[in-house]
mmCIF file of C-alpha atoms in Angstrom:
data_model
loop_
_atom_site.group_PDB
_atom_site.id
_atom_site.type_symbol
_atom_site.label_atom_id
_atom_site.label_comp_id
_atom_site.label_asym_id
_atom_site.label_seq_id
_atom_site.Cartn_x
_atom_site.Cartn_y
_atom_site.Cartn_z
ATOM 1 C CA UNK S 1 -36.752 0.106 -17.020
ATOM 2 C CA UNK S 2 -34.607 1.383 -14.024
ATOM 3 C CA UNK S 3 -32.739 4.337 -12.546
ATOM 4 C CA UNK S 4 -29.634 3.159 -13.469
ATOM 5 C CA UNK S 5 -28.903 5.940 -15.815
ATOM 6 C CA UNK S 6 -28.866 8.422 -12.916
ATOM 7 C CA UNK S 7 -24.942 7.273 -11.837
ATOM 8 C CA UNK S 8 -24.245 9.166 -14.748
ATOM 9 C CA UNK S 9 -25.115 12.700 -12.895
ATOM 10 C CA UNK S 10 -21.702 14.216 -11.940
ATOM 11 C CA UNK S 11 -20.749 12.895 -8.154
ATOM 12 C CA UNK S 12 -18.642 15.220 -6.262
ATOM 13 C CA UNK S 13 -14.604 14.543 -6.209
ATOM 14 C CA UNK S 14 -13.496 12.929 -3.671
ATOM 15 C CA UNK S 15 -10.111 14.446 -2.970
ATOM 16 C CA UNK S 16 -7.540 13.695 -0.114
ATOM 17 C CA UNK S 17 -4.554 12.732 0.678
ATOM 18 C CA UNK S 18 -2.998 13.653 -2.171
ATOM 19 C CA UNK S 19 -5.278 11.832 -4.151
ATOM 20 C CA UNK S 20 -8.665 13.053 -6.074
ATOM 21 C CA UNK S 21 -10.734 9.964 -5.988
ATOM 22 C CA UNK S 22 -13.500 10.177 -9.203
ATOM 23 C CA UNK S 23 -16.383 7.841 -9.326
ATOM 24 C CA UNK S 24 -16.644 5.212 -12.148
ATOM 25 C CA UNK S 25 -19.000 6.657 -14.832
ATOM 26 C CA UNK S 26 -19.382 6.093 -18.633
ATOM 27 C CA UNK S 27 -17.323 9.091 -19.295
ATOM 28 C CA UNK S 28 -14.229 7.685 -17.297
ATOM 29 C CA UNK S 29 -14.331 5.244 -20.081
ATOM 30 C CA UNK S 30 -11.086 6.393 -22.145
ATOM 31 C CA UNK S 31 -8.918 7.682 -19.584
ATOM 32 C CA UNK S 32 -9.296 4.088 -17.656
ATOM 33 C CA UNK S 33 -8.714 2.229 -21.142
ATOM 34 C CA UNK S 34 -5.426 4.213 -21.998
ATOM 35 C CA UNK S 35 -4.056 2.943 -18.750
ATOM 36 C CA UNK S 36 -5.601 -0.895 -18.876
ATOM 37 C CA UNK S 37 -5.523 -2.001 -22.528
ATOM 38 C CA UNK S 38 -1.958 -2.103 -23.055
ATOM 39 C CA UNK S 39 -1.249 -4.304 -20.781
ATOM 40 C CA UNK S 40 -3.223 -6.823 -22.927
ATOM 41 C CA UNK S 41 -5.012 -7.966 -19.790
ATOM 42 C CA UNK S 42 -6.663 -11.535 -19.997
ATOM 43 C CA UNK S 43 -7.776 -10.630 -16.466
ATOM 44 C CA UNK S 44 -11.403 -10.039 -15.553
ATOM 45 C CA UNK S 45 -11.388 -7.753 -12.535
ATOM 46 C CA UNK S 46 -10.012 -4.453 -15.022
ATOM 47 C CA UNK S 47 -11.952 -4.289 -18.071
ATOM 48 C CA UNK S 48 -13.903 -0.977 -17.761
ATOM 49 C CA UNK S 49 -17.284 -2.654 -17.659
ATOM 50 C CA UNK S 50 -16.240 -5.160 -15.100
ATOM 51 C CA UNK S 51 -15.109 -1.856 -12.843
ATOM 52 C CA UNK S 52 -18.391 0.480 -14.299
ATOM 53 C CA UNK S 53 -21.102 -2.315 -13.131
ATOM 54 C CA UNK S 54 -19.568 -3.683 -9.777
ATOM 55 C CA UNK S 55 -18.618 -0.042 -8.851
ATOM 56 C CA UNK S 56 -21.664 1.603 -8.534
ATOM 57 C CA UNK S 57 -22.090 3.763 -5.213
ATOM 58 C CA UNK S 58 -18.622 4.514 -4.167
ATOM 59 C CA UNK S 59 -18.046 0.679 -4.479
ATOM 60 C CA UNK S 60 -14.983 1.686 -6.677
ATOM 61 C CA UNK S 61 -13.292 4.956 -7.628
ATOM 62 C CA UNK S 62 -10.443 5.650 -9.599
ATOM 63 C CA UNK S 63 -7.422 8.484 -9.162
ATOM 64 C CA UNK S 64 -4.920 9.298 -11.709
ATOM 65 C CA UNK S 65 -1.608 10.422 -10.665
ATOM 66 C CA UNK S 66 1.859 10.876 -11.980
ATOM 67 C CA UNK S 67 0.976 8.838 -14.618
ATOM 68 C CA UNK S 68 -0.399 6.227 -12.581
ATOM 69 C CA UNK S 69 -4.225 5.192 -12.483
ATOM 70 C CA UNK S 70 -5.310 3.491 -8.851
ATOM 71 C CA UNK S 71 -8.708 1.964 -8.472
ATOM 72 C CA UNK S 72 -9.740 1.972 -4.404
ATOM 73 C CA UNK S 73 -12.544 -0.181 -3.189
ATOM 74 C CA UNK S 74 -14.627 -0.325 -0.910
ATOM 75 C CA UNK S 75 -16.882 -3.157 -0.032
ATOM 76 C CA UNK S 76 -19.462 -4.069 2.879
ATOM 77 C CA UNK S 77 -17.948 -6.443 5.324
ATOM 78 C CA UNK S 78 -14.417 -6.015 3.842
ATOM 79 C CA UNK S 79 -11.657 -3.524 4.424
ATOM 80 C CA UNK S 80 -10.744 -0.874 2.453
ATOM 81 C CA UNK S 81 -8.180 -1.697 -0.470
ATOM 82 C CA UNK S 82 -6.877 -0.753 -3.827
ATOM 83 C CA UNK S 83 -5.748 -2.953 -6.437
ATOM 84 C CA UNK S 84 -2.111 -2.840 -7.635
ATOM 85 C CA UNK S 85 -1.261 0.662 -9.111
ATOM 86 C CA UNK S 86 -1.569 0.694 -13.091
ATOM 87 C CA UNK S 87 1.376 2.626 -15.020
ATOM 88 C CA UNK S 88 0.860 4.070 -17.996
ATOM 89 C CA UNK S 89 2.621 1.754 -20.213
ATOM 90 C CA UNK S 90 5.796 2.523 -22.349
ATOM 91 C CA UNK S 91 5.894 5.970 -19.589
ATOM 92 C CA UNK S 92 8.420 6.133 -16.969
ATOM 93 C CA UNK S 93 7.133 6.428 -13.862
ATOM 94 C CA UNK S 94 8.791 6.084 -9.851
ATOM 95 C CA UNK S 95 6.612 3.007 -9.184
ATOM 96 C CA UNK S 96 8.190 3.007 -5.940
ATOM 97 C CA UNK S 97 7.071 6.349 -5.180
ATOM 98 C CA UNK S 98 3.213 5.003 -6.533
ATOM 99 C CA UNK S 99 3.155 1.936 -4.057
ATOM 100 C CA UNK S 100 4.014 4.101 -0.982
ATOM 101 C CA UNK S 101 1.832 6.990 -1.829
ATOM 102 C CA UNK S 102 -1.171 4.256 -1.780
ATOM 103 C CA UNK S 103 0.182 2.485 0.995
ATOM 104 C CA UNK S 104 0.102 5.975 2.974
ATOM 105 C CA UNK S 105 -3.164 6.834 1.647
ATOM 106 C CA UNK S 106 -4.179 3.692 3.137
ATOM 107 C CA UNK S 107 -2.437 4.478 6.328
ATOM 108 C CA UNK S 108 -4.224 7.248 6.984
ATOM 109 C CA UNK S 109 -7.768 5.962 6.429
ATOM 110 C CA UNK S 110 -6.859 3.632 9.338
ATOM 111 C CA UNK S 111 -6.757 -0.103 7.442
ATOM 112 C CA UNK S 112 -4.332 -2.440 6.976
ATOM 113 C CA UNK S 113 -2.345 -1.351 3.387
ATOM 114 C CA UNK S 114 -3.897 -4.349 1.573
ATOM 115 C CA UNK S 115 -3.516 -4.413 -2.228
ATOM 116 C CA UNK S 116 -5.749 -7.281 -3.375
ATOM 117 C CA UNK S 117 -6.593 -9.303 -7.027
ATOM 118 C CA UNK S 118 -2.856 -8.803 -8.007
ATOM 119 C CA UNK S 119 -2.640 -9.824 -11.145
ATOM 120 C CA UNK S 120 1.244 -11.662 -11.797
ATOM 121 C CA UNK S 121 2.806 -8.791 -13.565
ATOM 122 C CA UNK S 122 1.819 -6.167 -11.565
ATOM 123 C CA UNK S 123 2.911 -8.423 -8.658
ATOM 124 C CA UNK S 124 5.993 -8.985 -10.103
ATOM 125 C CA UNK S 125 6.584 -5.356 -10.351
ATOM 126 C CA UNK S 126 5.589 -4.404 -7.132
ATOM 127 C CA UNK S 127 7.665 -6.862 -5.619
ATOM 128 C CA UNK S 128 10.332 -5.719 -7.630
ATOM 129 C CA UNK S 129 9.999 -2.436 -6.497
ATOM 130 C CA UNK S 130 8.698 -3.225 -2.737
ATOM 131 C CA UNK S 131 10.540 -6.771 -1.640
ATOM 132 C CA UNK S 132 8.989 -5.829 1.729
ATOM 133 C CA UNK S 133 5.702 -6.980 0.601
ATOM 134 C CA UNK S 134 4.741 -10.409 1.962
ATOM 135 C CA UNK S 135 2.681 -11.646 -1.132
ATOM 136 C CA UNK S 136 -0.526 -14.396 -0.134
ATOM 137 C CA UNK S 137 -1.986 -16.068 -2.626
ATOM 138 C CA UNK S 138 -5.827 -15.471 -3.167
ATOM 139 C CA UNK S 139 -7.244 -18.814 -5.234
ATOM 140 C CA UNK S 140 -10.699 -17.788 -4.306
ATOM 141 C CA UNK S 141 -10.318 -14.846 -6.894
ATOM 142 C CA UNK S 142 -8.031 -16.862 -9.822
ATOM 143 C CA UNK S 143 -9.876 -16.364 -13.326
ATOM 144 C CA UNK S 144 -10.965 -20.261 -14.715
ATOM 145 C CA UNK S 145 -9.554 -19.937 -18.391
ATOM 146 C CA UNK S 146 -10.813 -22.291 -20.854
ATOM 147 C CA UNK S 147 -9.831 -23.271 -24.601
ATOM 148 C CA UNK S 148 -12.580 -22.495 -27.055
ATOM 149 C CA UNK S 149 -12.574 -24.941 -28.785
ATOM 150 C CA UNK S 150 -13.295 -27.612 -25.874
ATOM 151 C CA UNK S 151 -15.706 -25.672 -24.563
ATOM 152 C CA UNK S 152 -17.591 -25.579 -27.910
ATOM 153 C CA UNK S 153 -17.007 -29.030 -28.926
ATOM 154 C CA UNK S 154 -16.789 -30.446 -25.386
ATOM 155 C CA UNK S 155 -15.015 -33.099 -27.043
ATOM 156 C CA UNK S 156 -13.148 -35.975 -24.335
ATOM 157 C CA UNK S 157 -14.244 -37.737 -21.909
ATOM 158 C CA UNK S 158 -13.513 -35.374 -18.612
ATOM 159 C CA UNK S 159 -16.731 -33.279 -20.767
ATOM 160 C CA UNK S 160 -18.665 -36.172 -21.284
ATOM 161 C CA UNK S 161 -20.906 -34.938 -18.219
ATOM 162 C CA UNK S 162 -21.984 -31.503 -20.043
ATOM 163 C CA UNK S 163 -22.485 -33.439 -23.279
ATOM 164 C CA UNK S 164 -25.220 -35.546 -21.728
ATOM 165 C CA UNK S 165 -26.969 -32.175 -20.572
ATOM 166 C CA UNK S 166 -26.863 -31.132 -23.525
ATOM 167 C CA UNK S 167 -28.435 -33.745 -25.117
ATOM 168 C CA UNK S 168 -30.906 -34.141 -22.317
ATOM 169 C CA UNK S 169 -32.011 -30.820 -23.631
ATOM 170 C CA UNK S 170 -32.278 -31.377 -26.945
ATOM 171 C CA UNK S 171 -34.373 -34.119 -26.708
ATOM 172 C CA UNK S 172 -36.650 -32.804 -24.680
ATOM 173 C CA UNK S 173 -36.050 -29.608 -26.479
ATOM 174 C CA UNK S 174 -35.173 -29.861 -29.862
ATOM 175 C CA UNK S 175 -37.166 -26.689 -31.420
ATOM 176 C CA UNK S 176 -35.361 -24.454 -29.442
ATOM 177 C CA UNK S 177 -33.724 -20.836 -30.841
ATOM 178 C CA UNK S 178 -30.300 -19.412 -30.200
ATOM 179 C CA UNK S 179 -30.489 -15.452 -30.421
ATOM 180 C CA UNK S 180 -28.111 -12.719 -30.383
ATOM 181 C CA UNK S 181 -29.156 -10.414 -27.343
ATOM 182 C CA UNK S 182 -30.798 -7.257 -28.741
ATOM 183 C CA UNK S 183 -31.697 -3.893 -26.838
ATOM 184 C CA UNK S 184 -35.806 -5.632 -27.491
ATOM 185 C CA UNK S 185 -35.181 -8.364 -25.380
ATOM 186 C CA UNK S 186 -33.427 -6.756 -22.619
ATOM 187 C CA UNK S 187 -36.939 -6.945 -20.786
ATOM 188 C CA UNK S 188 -36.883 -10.336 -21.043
ATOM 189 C CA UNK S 189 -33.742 -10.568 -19.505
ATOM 190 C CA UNK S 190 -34.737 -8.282 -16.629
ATOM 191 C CA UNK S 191 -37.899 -10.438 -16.084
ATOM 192 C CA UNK S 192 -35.980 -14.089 -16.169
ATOM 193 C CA UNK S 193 -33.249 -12.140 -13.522
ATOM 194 C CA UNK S 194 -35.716 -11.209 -11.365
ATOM 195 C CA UNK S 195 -37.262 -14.678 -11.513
ATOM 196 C CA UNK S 196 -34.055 -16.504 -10.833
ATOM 197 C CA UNK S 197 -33.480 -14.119 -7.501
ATOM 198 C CA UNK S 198 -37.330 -15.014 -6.357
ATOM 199 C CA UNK S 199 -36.129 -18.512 -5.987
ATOM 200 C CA UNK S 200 -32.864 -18.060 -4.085
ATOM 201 C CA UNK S 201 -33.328 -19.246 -0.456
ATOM 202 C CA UNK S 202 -30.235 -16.703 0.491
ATOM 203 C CA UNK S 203 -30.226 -13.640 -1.311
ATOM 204 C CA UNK S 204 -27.656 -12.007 0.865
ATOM 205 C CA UNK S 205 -25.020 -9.900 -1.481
ATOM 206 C CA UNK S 206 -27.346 -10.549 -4.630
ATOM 207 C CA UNK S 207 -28.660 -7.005 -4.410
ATOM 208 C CA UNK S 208 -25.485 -5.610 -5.580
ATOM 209 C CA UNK S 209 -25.130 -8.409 -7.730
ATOM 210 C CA UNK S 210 -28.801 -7.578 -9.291
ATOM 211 C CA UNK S 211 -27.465 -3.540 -9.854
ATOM 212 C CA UNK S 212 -24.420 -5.155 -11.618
ATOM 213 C CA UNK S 213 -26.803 -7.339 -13.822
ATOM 214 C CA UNK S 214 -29.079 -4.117 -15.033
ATOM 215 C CA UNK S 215 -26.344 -1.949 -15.538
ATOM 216 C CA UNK S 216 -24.848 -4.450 -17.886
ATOM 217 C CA UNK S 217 -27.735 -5.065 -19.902
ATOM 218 C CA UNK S 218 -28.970 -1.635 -20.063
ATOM 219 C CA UNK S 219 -25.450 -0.146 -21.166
ATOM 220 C CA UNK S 220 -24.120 -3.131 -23.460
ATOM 221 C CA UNK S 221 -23.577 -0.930 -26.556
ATOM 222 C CA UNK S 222 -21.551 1.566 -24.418
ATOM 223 C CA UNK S 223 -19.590 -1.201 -22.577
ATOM 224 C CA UNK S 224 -19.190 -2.936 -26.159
ATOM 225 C CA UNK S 225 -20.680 -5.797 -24.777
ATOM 226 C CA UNK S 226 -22.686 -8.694 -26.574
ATOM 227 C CA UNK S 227 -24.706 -11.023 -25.690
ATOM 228 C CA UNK S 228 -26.851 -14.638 -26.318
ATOM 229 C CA UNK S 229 -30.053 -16.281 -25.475
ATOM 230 C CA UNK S 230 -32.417 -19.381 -25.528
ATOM 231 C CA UNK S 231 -35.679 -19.262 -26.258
ATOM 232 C CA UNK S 232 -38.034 -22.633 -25.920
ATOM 233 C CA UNK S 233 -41.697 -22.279 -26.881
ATOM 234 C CA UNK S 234 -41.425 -18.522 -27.839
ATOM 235 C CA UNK S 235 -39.950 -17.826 -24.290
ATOM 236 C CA UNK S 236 -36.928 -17.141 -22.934
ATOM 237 C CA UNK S 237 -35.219 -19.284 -20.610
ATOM 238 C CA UNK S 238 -31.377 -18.049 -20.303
ATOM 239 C CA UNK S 239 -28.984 -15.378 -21.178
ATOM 240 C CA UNK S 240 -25.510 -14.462 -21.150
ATOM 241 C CA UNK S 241 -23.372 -11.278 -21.657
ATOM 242 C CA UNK S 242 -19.704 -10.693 -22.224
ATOM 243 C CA UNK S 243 -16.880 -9.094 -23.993
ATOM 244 C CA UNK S 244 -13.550 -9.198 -25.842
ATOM 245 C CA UNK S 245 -10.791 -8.277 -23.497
ATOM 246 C CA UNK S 246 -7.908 -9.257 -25.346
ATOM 247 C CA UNK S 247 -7.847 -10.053 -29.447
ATOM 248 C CA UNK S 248 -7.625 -14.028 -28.148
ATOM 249 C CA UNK S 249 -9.763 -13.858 -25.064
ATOM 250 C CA UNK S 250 -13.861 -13.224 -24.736
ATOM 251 C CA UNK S 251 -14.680 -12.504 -20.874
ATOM 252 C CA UNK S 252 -18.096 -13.941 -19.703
ATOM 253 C CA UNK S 253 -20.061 -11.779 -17.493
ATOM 254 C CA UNK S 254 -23.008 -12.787 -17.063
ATOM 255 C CA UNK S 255 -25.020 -16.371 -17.304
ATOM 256 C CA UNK S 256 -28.726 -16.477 -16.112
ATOM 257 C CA UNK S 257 -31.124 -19.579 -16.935
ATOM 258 C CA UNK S 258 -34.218 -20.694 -15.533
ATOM 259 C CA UNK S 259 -33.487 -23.924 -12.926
ATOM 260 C CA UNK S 260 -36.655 -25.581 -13.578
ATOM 261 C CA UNK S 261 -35.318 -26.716 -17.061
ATOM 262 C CA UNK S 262 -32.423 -29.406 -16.990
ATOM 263 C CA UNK S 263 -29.406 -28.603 -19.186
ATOM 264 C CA UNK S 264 -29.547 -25.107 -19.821
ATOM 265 C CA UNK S 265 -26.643 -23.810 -18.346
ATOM 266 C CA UNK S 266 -24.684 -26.024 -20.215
ATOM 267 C CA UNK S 267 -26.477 -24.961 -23.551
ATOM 268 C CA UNK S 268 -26.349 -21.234 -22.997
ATOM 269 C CA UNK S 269 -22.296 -21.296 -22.255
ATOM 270 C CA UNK S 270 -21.909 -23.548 -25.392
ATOM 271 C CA UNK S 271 -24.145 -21.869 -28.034
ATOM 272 C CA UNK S 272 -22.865 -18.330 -26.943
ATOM 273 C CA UNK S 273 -19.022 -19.303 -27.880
ATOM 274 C CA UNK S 274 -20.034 -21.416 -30.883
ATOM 275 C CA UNK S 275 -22.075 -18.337 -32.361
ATOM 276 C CA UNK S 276 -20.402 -15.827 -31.101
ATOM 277 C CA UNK S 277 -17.131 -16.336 -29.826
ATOM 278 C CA UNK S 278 -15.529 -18.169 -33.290
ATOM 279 C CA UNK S 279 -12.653 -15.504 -33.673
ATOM 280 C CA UNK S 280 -11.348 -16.171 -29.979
ATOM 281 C CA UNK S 281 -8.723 -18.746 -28.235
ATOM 282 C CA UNK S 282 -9.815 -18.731 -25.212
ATOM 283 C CA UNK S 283 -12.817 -18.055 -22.587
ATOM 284 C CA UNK S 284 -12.439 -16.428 -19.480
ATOM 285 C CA UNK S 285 -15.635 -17.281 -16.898
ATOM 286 C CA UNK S 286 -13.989 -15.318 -13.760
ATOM 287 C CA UNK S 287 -13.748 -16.636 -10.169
ATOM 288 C CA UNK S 288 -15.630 -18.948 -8.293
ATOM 289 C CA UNK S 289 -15.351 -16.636 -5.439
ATOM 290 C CA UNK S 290 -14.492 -19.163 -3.021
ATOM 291 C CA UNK S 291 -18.318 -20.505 -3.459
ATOM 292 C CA UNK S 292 -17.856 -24.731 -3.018
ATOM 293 C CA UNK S 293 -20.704 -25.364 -5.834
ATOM 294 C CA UNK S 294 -19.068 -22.881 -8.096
ATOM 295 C CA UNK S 295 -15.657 -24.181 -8.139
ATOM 296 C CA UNK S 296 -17.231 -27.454 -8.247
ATOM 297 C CA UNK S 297 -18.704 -26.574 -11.479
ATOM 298 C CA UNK S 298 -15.660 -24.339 -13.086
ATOM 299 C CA UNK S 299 -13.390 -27.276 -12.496
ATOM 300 C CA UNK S 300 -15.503 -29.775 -14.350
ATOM 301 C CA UNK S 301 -14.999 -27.737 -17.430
ATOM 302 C CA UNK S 302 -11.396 -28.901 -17.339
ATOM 303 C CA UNK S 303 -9.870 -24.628 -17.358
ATOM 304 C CA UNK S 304 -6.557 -24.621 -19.571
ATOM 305 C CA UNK S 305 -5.050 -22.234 -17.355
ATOM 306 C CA UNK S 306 -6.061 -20.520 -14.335
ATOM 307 C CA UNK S 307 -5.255 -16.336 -14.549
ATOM 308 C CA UNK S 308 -3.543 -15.936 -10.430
ATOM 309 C CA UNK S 309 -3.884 -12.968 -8.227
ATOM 310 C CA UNK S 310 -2.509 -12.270 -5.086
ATOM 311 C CA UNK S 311 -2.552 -9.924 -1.928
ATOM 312 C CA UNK S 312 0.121 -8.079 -1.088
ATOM 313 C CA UNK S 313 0.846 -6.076 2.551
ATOM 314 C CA UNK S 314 3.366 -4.715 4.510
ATOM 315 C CA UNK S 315 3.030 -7.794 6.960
ATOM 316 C CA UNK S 316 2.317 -11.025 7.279
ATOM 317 C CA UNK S 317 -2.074 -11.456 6.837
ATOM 318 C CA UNK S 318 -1.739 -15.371 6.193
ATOM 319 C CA UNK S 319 -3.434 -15.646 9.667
ATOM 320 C CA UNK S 320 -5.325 -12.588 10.468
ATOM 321 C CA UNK S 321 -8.862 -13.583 10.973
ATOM 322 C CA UNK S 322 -10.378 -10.270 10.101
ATOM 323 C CA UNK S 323 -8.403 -10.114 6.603
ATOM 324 C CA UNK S 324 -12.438 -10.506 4.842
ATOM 325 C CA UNK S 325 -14.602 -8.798 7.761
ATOM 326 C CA UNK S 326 -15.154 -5.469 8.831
ATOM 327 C CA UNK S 327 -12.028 -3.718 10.459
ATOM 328 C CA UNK S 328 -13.002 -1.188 13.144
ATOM 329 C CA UNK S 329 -11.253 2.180 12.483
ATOM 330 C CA UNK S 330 -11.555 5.740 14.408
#
């Protein structure tokens, strides 16, 4: 199906600095998870499969030190950064001395110390410990939380939009079938992915996004993810994957349908969280990413709370016009 099994083959350390840098595989799984899951995150940037399918090829690696875990990355077209530092909770730890030892890390590598997708707590504490950090605040990456219930019911009138696409589809539609996504049907998947990126005009950054989208599918039982689709006429049209991240709160991945067939967008978010999401409170669906249509159509979902991150540095960024491009470095 693909080569995406390979990342597993041990990578070389990466070690400098003072730090030992260690790519993201499937066996980093339960040292990253001692440090994230007590936190009760209802973030989506740190779940393990979030960081294990968007950190493929050096894109992310993790350190542990002094019972702190940092996650660097390293993105095309953006500077180097690391998120904020994650201390093992209920451990005491110089959080101070964590901060600076990234910061100098950074230093050294020649960018900007840059500590992006804060999420508030760790912001608070790094504030806390650093009040020299001028803190920015990054809406293009704030998680669109929505109740369950309204987005299963889509009761009210600010929903009475998706409720016509939904029954635009199930009139034109009405023999269609709701499936739990099984290991046979990952092919499927794969096939309606690959037919959704044939029709993108731009497909610039969708390669990495089309690595993400195998990995998930082909390691869901490992990532402890689960999944829905639609099928019309024996065929199916749209999928989507996620994952508990928090006793009350089911991440969404992943949401593919085919655009030739009104309504099912709509239909795939709803059926997923009536079927499969019943035990939950609410549904995370991640950032718009600064993308106009995509906020466009997170907002109209009416979020019950947005989840805010921030960027934190050692000066002032709010005007830099390089914060997002390439930084040229010796």
């Amino acid at each position: 199906m693909s080569n995406v099994s390979c990342l597993e083959a041990e990578t070389e350390v990466n070690c400098k600095n003072g730090f030992c840098f260690h790519p993201i595989t499937l066996k980093a799984k339960t040292l990253i998870e001692s440090y994230t899951k007590p936190w009760a995150l209802d973030c989506s940037d740190l779940p393990f499969a979030n960081l294990f399918i968007w950190g493929t090829e050096g894109k992310m690696e993790y350190a542990e030190k002094d019972n702190v875990l940092y996650i660097k990355l390293d993105f095309e077209g953006v500077p180097m950064f690391f998120w904020a530092p994650i201390p093992k909770k209920g451990v005491a730890v110089d959080y101070k001395k964590a901060i600076d030892d990234a910061v100098a890390y950074m230093q050294k590598k020649g960018v900007e110390p840059t500590f992006r997708s804060v999420w508030t707590p760790f912001k608070d504490m790094m504030k806390a410990a650093c009040p020299e950090f001028y803190v920015m605040e990054t809406d293009i990456a704030w998680d669109y939380v929505y109740e369950r219930e309204s987005l299963a019911t889509l009761k009210g009138k600010k929903l009475h939009g998706k409720r016509n696409h939904i029954n635009k589809f199930l009139s034109q539609h009405p023999d269609f079938e709701y499936k739990k996504l099984t290991k046979e049907i990952i092919p499927d998947c794969i096939a309606l992915y690959e037919k959704w990126l044939s029709e993108r005009e731009d497909t610039k950054g969708l390669e990495d996004e089309r690595k993400s989208v195998l990995l998930a599918l082909e390691h869901m039982d490992d990532l402890g993810l689960t999944g829905g689709c639609i099928f019309v006429d024996g065929q199916l049209k749209a999928f989507t994957v996620g994952e508990r991240i928090r006793d009350d709160v089911q991440l969404i991945h992943i949401e593919k349908a085919d655009t030739d067939m009104d309504g099912l967008y709509p239909m795939i978010n709803q059926q997923y969280v009536l079927q499969q999401c019943q035990d939950v409170t609410y549904i995370n669906r991640e950032e718009d990413m600064g993308q106009a249509g995509m906020r466009k159509a997170k907002r109209s979902y009416n979020p019950a709370y947005m989840v805010e991150k921030y960027l934190l540095s050692l000066k002032d960024l709010s005007d830099a016009t390089d914060l997002w491009g390439k930084e040229e470095t010796e």
